[in-house]
CSV table of C-alpha atoms (C1' of nucleotides) in Angstrom, one decimal:
chain,number,residue,atom,x,y,z
E,1,UNK,CA,148.3,83.8,78.4
E,2,UNK,CA,149.1,83.7,81.8
E,3,UNK,CA,146.7,84.9,84.6
E,4,UNK,CA,147.6,86.2,87.8
E,5,UNK,CA,144.7,86.3,90.7
E,6,UNK,CA,145.4,89.1,93.3
E,7,UNK,CA,146.6,87.5,96.4
E,8,UNK,CA,143.6,88.3,98.7
E,9,UNK,CA,140.8,87.2,96.1
E,10,UNK,CA,138.6,84.8,97.5
E,11,UNK,CA,138.3,81.2,96.0
E,12,UNK,CA,134.7,81.7,95.3
E,13,UNK,CA,135.1,84.9,93.8
E,14,UNK,CA,137.6,83.1,91.6
E,15,UNK,CA,135.3,80.6,90.7
E,16,UNK,CA,132.8,83.4,89.9
E,17,UNK,CA,135.5,84.9,87.5
E,18,UNK,CA,136.6,81.6,86.1
E,19,UNK,CA,132.9,80.7,85.1
E,20,UNK,CA,131.9,83.7,83.6
E,21,UNK,CA,135.1,83.7,81.5
E,22,UNK,CA,134.3,80.3,80.3
E,23,UNK,CA,130.9,81.5,79.7
E,24,UNK,CA,131.9,84.4,77.8
E,25,UNK,CA,134.3,82.1,75.9
E,26,UNK,CA,131.6,79.6,74.9
E,27,UNK,CA,129.1,82.5,73.7
E,28,UNK,CA,132.0,83.8,71.5
E,29,UNK,CA,132.7,80.3,70.1
E,30,UNK,CA,128.6,80.0,69.5
E,31,UNK,CA,128.6,83.3,67.9
E,32,UNK,CA,131.2,82.2,65.5
E,33,UNK,CA,129.3,79.1,65.1
E,34,UNK,CA,126.3,81.1,63.7
E,35,UNK,CA,128.2,83.2,61.3
E,36,UNK,CA,129.6,80.0,59.9
E,37,UNK,CA,126.8,77.1,60.0
E,38,UNK,CA,128.7,74.7,58.1
E,39,UNK,CA,130.9,74.2,61.0
E,40,UNK,CA,128.4,73.0,63.4
E,41,UNK,CA,128.6,69.3,62.6
E,42,UNK,CA,132.0,67.6,64.2
E,43,UNK,CA,133.2,64.7,62.6
E,44,UNK,CA,131.4,62.2,64.6
E,45,UNK,CA,128.1,64.3,63.7
E,46,UNK,CA,127.3,65.7,67.2
E,47,UNK,CA,125.9,69.1,67.6
E,48,UNK,CA,128.8,71.7,68.2
E,49,UNK,CA,126.3,74.4,69.0
E,50,UNK,CA,123.9,72.3,71.3
E,51,UNK,CA,127.1,71.2,73.1
E,52,UNK,CA,128.4,74.9,73.6
E,53,UNK,CA,124.7,76.1,74.6
E,54,UNK,CA,125.0,73.4,77.7
E,55,UNK,CA,128.2,74.5,78.4
E,56,UNK,CA,127.0,78.1,78.7
E,57,UNK,CA,124.0,77.1,80.7
E,58,UNK,CA,126.5,75.0,83.0
E,59,UNK,CA,128.8,78.0,83.3
E,60,UNK,CA,125.5,80.1,84.5
E,61,UNK,CA,124.4,77.7,86.9
E,62,UNK,CA,127.7,77.2,88.2
E,63,UNK,CA,127.9,81.1,88.9
E,64,UNK,CA,124.7,81.4,90.4
E,65,UNK,CA,125.2,78.4,92.8
E,66,UNK,CA,128.7,79.9,93.7
E,67,UNK,CA,126.4,83.6,94.4
E,68,UNK,CA,124.0,81.9,96.4
E,69,UNK,CA,126.7,80.0,98.5
E,70,UNK,CA,128.2,83.8,99.1
E,71,UNK,CA,125.0,85.1,100.3
E,72,UNK,CA,125.3,82.4,103.0
E,73,UNK,CA,128.5,82.8,103.8
E,74,UNK,CA,127.9,86.7,104.4
E,75,UNK,CA,125.5,86.4,106.8
E,76,UNK,CA,127.1,84.1,108.7
E,77,UNK,CA,130.2,86.1,108.5
E,78,UNK,CA,128.1,89.3,109.5
E,79,UNK,CA,126.1,88.2,112.2
E,80,UNK,CA,125.9,85.2,114.5
E,81,UNK,CA,123.9,82.4,113.0
E,82,UNK,CA,121.6,80.2,115.2
E,83,UNK,CA,124.3,77.9,116.0
E,84,UNK,CA,126.6,80.8,117.2
E,85,UNK,CA,123.9,82.3,119.3
E,86,UNK,CA,123.2,78.7,121.2
E,87,UNK,CA,127.1,78.6,121.7
E,88,UNK,CA,127.0,81.8,123.3
E,89,UNK,CA,124.1,81.4,125.3
E,90,UNK,CA,125.7,78.3,126.4
E,91,UNK,CA,128.5,80.5,127.8
E,92,UNK,CA,126.0,82.6,129.4
E,93,UNK,CA,126.4,85.6,127.3
E,94,UNK,CA,123.4,86.2,125.3
E,95,UNK,CA,119.7,85.0,124.5
E,96,UNK,CA,118.4,84.1,127.5
E,97,UNK,CA,117.8,80.8,129.5
E,98,UNK,CA,115.8,77.6,129.1
E,99,UNK,CA,116.6,75.2,126.2
E,100,UNK,CA,114.2,75.0,123.5
E,101,UNK,CA,112.4,78.4,123.7
E,102,UNK,CA,115.7,80.4,123.4
E,103,UNK,CA,115.9,79.1,119.8
E,104,UNK,CA,113.0,81.3,118.7
E,105,UNK,CA,114.4,84.8,117.6
E,106,UNK,CA,117.8,83.5,117.7
E,107,UNK,CA,118.4,84.5,113.6
E,108,UNK,CA,119.6,86.9,111.2
E,109,UNK,CA,117.1,89.0,108.9
E,110,UNK,CA,118.5,89.2,105.6
E,111,UNK,CA,119.4,92.6,104.8
E,112,UNK,CA,119.1,92.8,101.5
E,113,UNK,CA,118.4,90.8,98.3
E,114,UNK,CA,117.4,90.8,95.0
E,115,UNK,CA,113.6,91.1,94.9
E,116,UNK,CA,110.9,90.9,92.0
E,117,UNK,CA,107.3,92.0,92.5
E,118,UNK,CA,104.3,91.2,90.6
E,119,UNK,CA,100.9,92.2,91.2
E,120,UNK,CA,97.8,90.2,89.6
E,121,UNK,CA,94.4,89.9,89.7
E,122,UNK,CA,94.3,86.4,91.0
E,123,UNK,CA,96.8,84.4,92.9
E,124,UNK,CA,99.0,82.7,90.5
E,125,UNK,CA,101.3,79.9,90.6
E,126,UNK,CA,104.9,80.1,90.1
E,127,UNK,CA,105.8,76.6,89.4
E,128,UNK,CA,107.4,76.2,93.0
E,129,UNK,CA,106.6,74.5,96.2
E,130,UNK,CA,105.9,77.0,98.9
E,131,UNK,CA,105.5,76.5,102.6
E,132,UNK,CA,104.3,79.2,104.8
E,133,UNK,CA,106.1,80.2,108.0
E,134,UNK,CA,104.4,83.6,108.9
E,135,UNK,CA,101.8,86.1,108.5
E,136,UNK,CA,101.8,89.5,109.9
E,137,UNK,CA,99.6,92.6,110.1
E,138,UNK,CA,100.7,95.2,108.2
E,139,UNK,CA,100.3,99.0,108.9
E,140,UNK,CA,97.5,100.7,107.2
E,141,UNK,CA,96.6,97.5,105.3
E,142,UNK,CA,93.5,95.8,105.4
E,143,UNK,CA,94.9,92.4,104.8
E,144,UNK,CA,97.7,90.5,106.4
E,145,UNK,CA,100.9,89.7,104.8
E,146,UNK,CA,101.9,86.2,104.0
E,147,UNK,CA,105.2,84.9,104.2
E,148,UNK,CA,106.4,81.6,102.1
E,149,UNK,CA,109.5,80.1,101.8
E,150,UNK,CA,110.8,77.4,99.5
E,151,UNK,CA,109.6,74.0,100.7
E,152,UNK,CA,113.2,72.7,99.8
E,153,UNK,CA,115.0,75.3,102.2
E,154,UNK,CA,115.7,72.3,104.6
E,155,UNK,CA,116.5,69.5,102.2
E,156,UNK,CA,118.3,71.5,99.8
E,157,UNK,CA,119.0,74.7,101.5
E,158,UNK,CA,117.2,76.8,99.0
E,159,UNK,CA,116.9,80.1,100.3
E,160,UNK,CA,114.0,81.5,98.0
E,161,UNK,CA,111.1,83.1,99.7
E,162,UNK,CA,108.2,85.4,98.6
E,163,UNK,CA,105.7,87.5,100.4
E,164,UNK,CA,101.9,87.9,99.4
E,165,UNK,CA,99.6,90.6,100.1
E,166,UNK,CA,96.3,91.4,99.1
E,167,UNK,CA,96.0,94.9,98.3
E,168,UNK,CA,93.2,97.3,99.5
E,169,UNK,CA,92.2,98.0,95.9
E,170,UNK,CA,88.7,97.4,94.3
E,171,UNK,CA,88.7,94.6,92.9
E,172,UNK,CA,91.2,92.7,94.9
E,173,UNK,CA,94.8,92.5,93.8
E,174,UNK,CA,97.4,90.5,94.8
E,175,UNK,CA,101.3,91.6,95.1
E,176,UNK,CA,103.8,88.9,95.4
E,177,UNK,CA,107.3,89.9,96.1
E,178,UNK,CA,110.0,87.1,95.9
E,179,UNK,CA,113.3,87.3,97.2
E,180,UNK,CA,116.3,85.2,96.6
E,181,UNK,CA,117.3,82.5,94.3
E,182,UNK,CA,115.7,78.7,94.2
E,183,UNK,CA,118.8,77.1,94.3
E,184,UNK,CA,116.7,73.8,95.0
E,185,UNK,CA,116.1,71.1,92.0
E,186,UNK,CA,112.8,71.8,91.6
E,187,UNK,CA,111.3,68.2,90.7
E,188,UNK,CA,108.2,69.9,88.9
E,189,UNK,CA,110.3,71.9,86.2
E,190,UNK,CA,113.7,72.8,86.0
E,191,UNK,CA,114.3,76.7,86.3
E,192,UNK,CA,115.5,77.6,82.7
E,193,UNK,CA,117.6,80.3,81.5
E,194,UNK,CA,117.5,82.1,78.0
E,195,UNK,CA,119.7,85.0,77.8
E,196,UNK,CA,118.8,88.6,76.6
E,197,UNK,CA,115.5,88.1,74.7
E,198,UNK,CA,115.0,91.0,72.6
E,199,UNK,CA,112.2,93.0,73.6
E,200,UNK,CA,110.7,93.1,70.1
E,201,UNK,CA,110.1,89.1,70.1
E,202,UNK,CA,107.2,89.9,72.4
E,203,UNK,CA,104.3,92.2,73.5
E,204,UNK,CA,105.9,92.5,76.7
E,205,UNK,CA,106.8,96.2,77.3
E,206,UNK,CA,110.0,96.8,79.0
E,207,UNK,CA,110.7,100.0,81.2
E,208,UNK,CA,114.3,100.5,82.0
E,209,UNK,CA,114.2,103.2,84.6
E,210,UNK,CA,117.9,103.9,85.4
E,211,UNK,CA,119.3,106.5,87.2
E,212,UNK,CA,121.6,109.3,86.5
E,213,UNK,CA,124.5,107.9,88.3
E,214,UNK,CA,124.0,104.5,86.6
E,215,UNK,CA,126.8,102.9,85.5
E,216,UNK,CA,127.7,99.2,84.2
E,217,UNK,CA,130.7,97.1,84.3
E,218,UNK,CA,131.3,93.4,84.3
E,219,UNK,CA,130.5,92.5,87.7
E,220,UNK,CA,126.8,93.2,87.1
E,221,UNK,CA,124.8,90.3,86.3
E,222,UNK,CA,121.4,90.4,84.8
E,223,UNK,CA,119.9,88.1,82.6
E,224,UNK,CA,116.4,88.6,81.5
E,225,UNK,CA,114.8,85.5,80.0
E,226,UNK,CA,112.2,84.5,77.7
E,227,UNK,CA,109.2,82.7,78.2
E,228,UNK,CA,108.9,79.3,76.6
E,229,UNK,CA,105.3,79.9,75.6
E,230,UNK,CA,103.1,82.6,74.4
E,231,UNK,CA,100.9,82.7,77.2
E,232,UNK,CA,100.9,82.1,81.1
E,233,UNK,CA,98.2,79.7,82.7
E,234,UNK,CA,97.2,80.7,85.8
E,235,UNK,CA,96.5,78.1,88.3
E,236,UNK,CA,93.2,76.1,88.1
E,237,UNK,CA,92.4,77.2,91.3
E,238,UNK,CA,93.3,80.3,93.2
E,239,UNK,CA,95.4,80.3,95.9
E,240,UNK,CA,93.6,81.1,99.0
E,241,UNK,CA,94.8,84.3,100.9
E,242,UNK,CA,92.9,85.3,104.0
E,243,UNK,CA,90.5,87.7,103.8
E,244,UNK,CA,90.5,90.4,106.7
E,245,UNK,CA,91.8,88.4,109.6
E,246,UNK,CA,91.4,85.6,110.7
E,247,UNK,CA,93.1,83.1,108.5
E,248,UNK,CA,92.2,80.1,106.1
E,249,UNK,CA,94.2,77.1,105.8
E,250,UNK,CA,96.1,76.3,102.7
E,251,UNK,CA,98.4,73.7,102.3
E,252,UNK,CA,101.9,74.0,100.2
E,253,UNK,CA,100.2,71.3,98.0
E,254,UNK,CA,97.9,74.3,96.5
E,255,UNK,CA,100.9,75.6,95.4
E,256,UNK,CA,102.4,72.5,93.1
E,257,UNK,CA,100.5,73.1,89.8
E,258,UNK,CA,103.2,73.9,86.9
E,259,UNK,CA,102.5,76.6,84.5
E,260,UNK,CA,104.4,77.6,81.2
E,261,UNK,CA,107.9,78.1,82.3
E,262,UNK,CA,109.5,81.8,82.4
E,263,UNK,CA,112.5,82.8,84.1
E,264,UNK,CA,114.4,85.6,85.1
E,265,UNK,CA,117.5,85.8,87.4
E,266,UNK,CA,119.3,88.4,88.8
E,267,UNK,CA,122.0,88.5,91.1
E,268,UNK,CA,124.9,90.6,92.9
E,269,UNK,CA,125.7,91.7,96.1
E,270,UNK,CA,122.8,93.7,96.2
E,271,UNK,CA,120.6,96.1,97.7
E,272,UNK,CA,117.1,95.9,96.3
E,273,UNK,CA,113.9,98.1,96.6
E,274,UNK,CA,110.6,97.6,95.0
E,275,UNK,CA,108.8,99.9,92.5
E,276,UNK,CA,105.0,100.0,91.6
E,277,UNK,CA,103.5,100.7,88.3
E,278,UNK,CA,100.1,101.3,87.2
E,279,UNK,CA,98.7,101.4,83.6
E,280,UNK,CA,95.0,101.9,84.5
E,281,UNK,CA,92.6,99.6,83.4
E,282,UNK,CA,94.7,98.5,80.5
E,283,UNK,CA,96.9,96.4,83.1
E,284,UNK,CA,96.3,93.0,83.8
E,285,UNK,CA,99.5,92.2,85.6
E,286,UNK,CA,102.5,94.3,86.4
E,287,UNK,CA,105.8,92.9,87.2
E,288,UNK,CA,108.5,95.0,88.5
E,289,UNK,CA,112.0,94.1,89.4
E,290,UNK,CA,114.9,96.2,90.7
E,291,UNK,CA,118.2,94.3,91.0
E,292,UNK,CA,121.2,96.6,92.2
E,293,UNK,CA,124.9,95.9,92.5
E,294,UNK,CA,127.6,98.0,94.0
E,295,UNK,CA,127.9,98.9,90.3
E,296,UNK,CA,124.8,99.0,88.6
E,297,UNK,CA,121.2,99.8,89.6
E,298,UNK,CA,118.3,98.7,87.5
E,299,UNK,CA,114.7,98.9,87.3
E,300,UNK,CA,112.3,97.0,85.4
E,301,UNK,CA,108.8,97.4,84.7
E,302,UNK,CA,106.7,94.3,82.9
E,303,UNK,CA,103.2,94.9,81.7
E,304,UNK,CA,101.2,92.2,80.6
E,305,UNK,CA,98.2,92.4,78.3
E,306,UNK,CA,98.0,88.9,77.0
E,307,UNK,CA,100.5,87.3,79.1
E,308,UNK,CA,102.8,86.6,76.4
E,309,UNK,CA,105.9,87.0,78.8
E,310,UNK,CA,107.0,87.1,82.4
E,311,UNK,CA,109.4,86.2,85.0
E,312,UNK,CA,109.6,83.4,86.8
E,313,UNK,CA,112.2,82.3,89.7
R,1,DA,C1',102.4,59.7,112.1
R,2,DG,C1',104.1,62.7,109.3
R,3,DC,C1',103.9,67.0,107.5
R,4,DA,C1',101.7,71.7,106.9
R,5,DT,C1',99.8,75.9,108.7
R,6,DT,C1',98.8,79.0,112.6
R,7,DT,C1',100.3,82.4,116.0
R,8,DG,C1',102.4,84.5,119.3
R,9,DA,C1',107.3,85.6,120.7
R,10,DC,C1',111.2,87.0,119.6
R,11,DC,C1',114.7,89.9,116.9
R,12,DT,C1',116.5,93.5,113.3
R,13,DA,C1',116.2,97.6,111.0
R,14,DT,C1',114.9,101.9,111.2
P,1,DA,C1',109.9,102.8,119.7
P,2,DT,C1',108.2,100.5,116.3
P,3,DA,C1',107.1,98.0,112.2
P,4,DG,C1',108.1,94.3,109.9
P,5,DG,C1',110.6,89.2,109.1
P,6,DT,C1',111.5,85.0,111.3
P,7,DC,C1',111.3,81.2,114.7
P,8,DA,C1',109.1,77.1,116.5
P,9,DA,C1',105.8,75.1,119.5
P,10,DA,C1',101.0,73.8,119.0
P,11,DT,C1',97.6,72.6,116.4
P,12,DG,C1',95.2,70.9,112.3
P,13,DC,C1',94.8,67.8,108.4
P,14,DT,C1',95.4,63.9,105.4
DNA sequence: AGCATTTGACCTAT
DNA sequence: ATAGGTCAAATGCT
């Protein structure tokens, strides 16, 4: 069947649709294959199901790749980039004078991204290499908030960031908020995607708190991902978070321990909000995520008693 | 020397 | 106006 694109559809959106359609097609083939296991081997002995899974994963990778590119495109479009700011400065229009110092602050704060928050008793490693780029005193908070970006922001353009803040609670808890996708090729472990795990498969409690106006359509992409193991190893050595001011040193190599992999992805031109959750003394860790697109809002709360499953970026 | 962290400045969102 | 997020020079560490 001939497919005609709307004239004004940007190429990257076409690519998104193509990849999603491909993914759906491969998934359907896999479904048929599962209904007829006898078809799983080609004449040459190759594993058809395995090939299809590989194709599906590739399709998702491509989709996520396009989405991350879109995000940066939008930033450039809606605001002057650092380079643009420099240019307008050169023409005597904005920022201020004197060379290097004026680069400072000529940036665009990201308006919205998908975020995911986890609250833990200890600081746990998430398997990624982070570099601290800031620390802020937060109003009415006893402890400062620490800002980290992916170590591969420069060399691979990875946009993932996280914020870590010690709560005022006793015993101390640590709230980690992740933003953006890891698009880097993490050398420690590759991000892994397993689609739509059945919540009954694990002890994780999933709470879908949906809005009244919620409606779904195919533009919402939200894949929940299943743990590859039944437990989460915590980092052998806790990350150090500064106590009430001032700060300690901690180097990015502190974050390089690789625990088991669990993955979570959400995407979409999005607005995001964070929500808290509490199960009193039963709770050991709580993860909450909100991802919303223009067509779908979804909140998730993850409770972990024995750490069978969680989220990873 | 090279890389990571610290920290004040600067900017945006509200 | 203010709180919070990011930048980048200075500084520290290996």
